[in-house]
Amino acid sequence: MGDRSETGDEADWWNEVYRSETVPPWDIGHPQPALVDAIESYELTGPILDVGCGTGIHALWATERGYTALGIDFSEVGIEVAQKRAREQGLDADFRVANALNLPSNLGPFKTVLDSGLFHAFETDERETYARELAAAVSSGGHLFLVGFAEGATENAGPNPLTPDDIHSAFGNQWTVHETQESVFETRVRSEQGLLAVVERV
């Protein structure tokens, strides 16, 4: 959510966001309710990957419930904040710097992936790369729970609004799309029109 054209290095842009004294609008201090509702209906299975974890909200939430969780983000500052939160909360969540479009080969395998607001930041070709990279890190039968902005969300807020077709196109190989549904993506500013997807690794 924001204009990343200020610098040619996206990681630098995100680092500045997390270094700022202003809390970013997507960092609402608790997991996205739509994501939690979907997870509870399918039941969570570990180990868990929180991809594009930012400051670690969802990985910490999973760890607090007794699951083994790893959060990754390509913002070093975001990861530092997540690690600090884990220490302060006495939680054994693991965090590391990694790019979701070029995942380390030794990552995984995971049974569950949580994506709160990462997929909607990608362009079309990047989304297919993302699906392919995740497939290599997720066990057969593992699930991806994804929530992002949908059509009807605030224009020019930063993300690329999602449609069900976007999900089906990106996850057409190595994955089965179980469901896409309208939801709400909460921000610190307002509740946005959202899209929730549940996808299974075949």
C-alpha positions in Angstrom: 0.0 0.0 0.0 2.0 2.9 -1.3 4.1 4.1 -4.2 7.2 1.9 -4.5 8.6 4.0 -7.4 10.5 6.2 -5.0 13.4 3.9 -5.3 14.5 1.3 -7.8 15.2 -1.1 -4.9 12.0 -2.5 -3.5 13.7 -3.9 -0.5 15.0 -0.5 0.4 11.5 1.0 0.1 10.0 -1.6 2.4 12.9 -1.1 4.9 12.1 2.6 5.0 8.4 1.8 5.6 9.3 -0.4 8.6 11.9 2.0 9.9 9.4 4.8 10.0 7.8 5.9 13.2 4.4 5.7 11.4 2.9 2.2 11.6 2.1 1.0 8.0 -1.6 0.8 7.3 -1.5 -3.0 6.8 0.1 -3.7 10.2 -3.1 -3.9 12.2 -1.6 -5.6 15.2 -3.5 -8.8 14.8 -4.1 -11.4 12.0 -6.5 -10.6 9.2 -9.9 -11.9 10.4 -10.8 -13.4 7.0 -7.6 -15.4 7.0 -8.2 -16.7 10.6 -11.8 -17.7 9.7 -10.6 -19.6 6.7 -7.9 -21.4 8.6 -10.2 -22.4 11.4 -12.7 -23.9 8.9 -9.9 -26.0 7.3 -7.9 -26.6 10.4 -4.3 -25.4 10.6 -1.4 -27.9 10.1 2.2 -27.3 10.7 4.9 -26.5 9.9 3.7 -23.1 8.7 5.2 -20.5 6.4 4.2 -16.9 6.8 5.3 -15.5 3.4 5.8 -11.8 3.1 5.5 -11.7 6.9 6.4 -8.1 7.4 6.6 -7.6 11.2 5.5 -11.2 11.9 1.9 -10.9 13.0 0.7 -14.2 11.5 3.7 -16.3 12.3 3.6 -15.2 15.9 -0.2 -15.9 16.0 0.5 -19.4 14.7 3.4 -20.0 17.2 1.3 -18.8 20.1 -1.1 -21.6 19.2 1.6 -24.2 19.4 2.6 -24.5 15.7 6.1 -24.4 14.3 6.2 -21.3 12.1 8.7 -19.5 9.9 8.2 -16.0 8.6 10.0 -14.7 5.6 10.2 -11.2 4.1 12.8 -9.5 1.9 12.8 -6.5 4.2 15.6 -6.9 6.7 14.0 -4.2 8.9 10.7 -6.0 8.9 12.4 -9.2 10.0 14.3 -7.4 12.7 11.0 -6.0 14.1 9.4 -9.5 13.9 12.3 -11.0 15.8 12.0 -8.4 18.4 8.3 -9.0 18.8 9.0 -12.7 19.2 11.5 -12.1 22.0 9.2 -9.7 23.7 6.3 -12.2 23.6 8.5 -15.1 24.6 7.5 -17.0 21.4 9.8 -19.4 19.5 8.9 -18.2 16.0 11.7 -18.2 13.4 12.2 -15.3 10.9 14.6 -14.9 8.0 15.2 -12.6 5.1 14.1 -14.2 1.8 12.5 -13.3 -1.5 9.2 -15.1 -2.2 9.9 -14.9 -5.9 13.3 -16.7 -5.5 13.0 -18.9 -2.4 16.0 -20.7 -1.0 16.2 -24.3 -2.1 16.4 -25.6 1.5 13.1 -24.0 2.6 10.4 -26.3 3.8 8.6 -28.5 3.3 5.6 -26.7 4.8 2.0 -27.9 5.2 0.4 -24.5 5.5 1.3 -21.1 3.9 -0.2 -17.9 5.1 -0.2 -14.9 2.7 -1.7 -11.7 4.0 -1.3 -9.0 1.4 1.7 -10.2 -0.5 0.2 -11.9 -3.6 -1.8 -8.7 -4.4 1.5 -6.7 -4.6 2.7 -8.7 -7.6 2.2 -8.2 -11.3 0.7 -11.0 -13.4 4.0 -12.7 -14.4 5.3 -12.4 -10.9 2.3 -14.2 -9.6 3.0 -17.3 -11.7 6.6 -17.2 -10.5 5.3 -17.0 -6.9 3.0 -20.0 -7.3 5.9 -22.0 -8.8 8.4 -21.1 -6.1 5.9 -21.9 -3.3 5.1 -25.3 -4.9 8.7 -26.3 -4.4 8.4 -25.6 -0.6 5.0 -27.0 0.1 4.1 -30.7 0.7 1.5 -32.5 -1.4 -1.8 -31.8 0.3 -0.5 -28.6 1.9 -2.6 -25.5 1.8 -2.1 -21.8 1.0 -4.5 -19.3 2.6 -4.3 -16.0 0.9 -6.1 -12.7 1.4 -5.6 -9.4 -0.5 -7.3 -6.4 -2.0 -10.1 -7.1 -4.5 -11.8 -5.0 -7.2 -13.6 -2.2 -5.4 -10.8 -1.5 -3.0 -9.4 2.0 -2.8 -7.8 3.0 -6.1 -4.1 3.8 -6.1 -3.6 2.4 -2.6 -0.7 0.3 -3.9 -1.8 -3.3 -4.3 -3.1 -4.7 -7.6 -6.7 -5.8 -6.8 -7.4 -9.5 -7.2 -10.1 -11.4 -9.1 -10.9 -15.1 -8.9 -9.4 -15.4 -12.4 -6.1 -14.1 -11.1 -6.0 -16.9 -8.5 -6.9 -19.6 -11.1 -4.4 -18.4 -13.6 -1.5 -18.2 -11.2 -2.2 -21.5 -9.5 -3.2 -23.5 -12.6 -0.2 -25.8 -12.3 0.8 -27.9 -9.3 -2.1 -26.5 -7.3 -5.9 -26.9 -7.0 -8.0 -23.9 -6.1 -10.5 -24.9 -3.5 -12.3 -21.6 -3.1 -12.2 -17.9 -3.8 -14.7 -15.6 -2.0 -15.3 -12.0 -1.3 -13.9 -10.9 2.1 -12.7 -7.9 3.9 -9.0 -6.8 4.1 -8.6 -4.7 7.2 -6.2 -1.8 7.4 -5.5 0.8 10.0 -7.2 3.3 7.8 -10.3 1.5 6.7 -11.8 -1.9 5.8 -11.1 -2.7 2.1 -12.9 -4.9 -0.3 -11.0 -8.2 -0.2 -10.6 -11.6 -1.8 -9.8 -14.7 0.1 -8.4 -17.8 -1.6 -7.7 -21.3 -0.4 -5.4 -23.3 -2.6 -4.0 -26.9 -2.2 -0.7 -28.3 -3.4 -1.4 -31.4 -5.5 
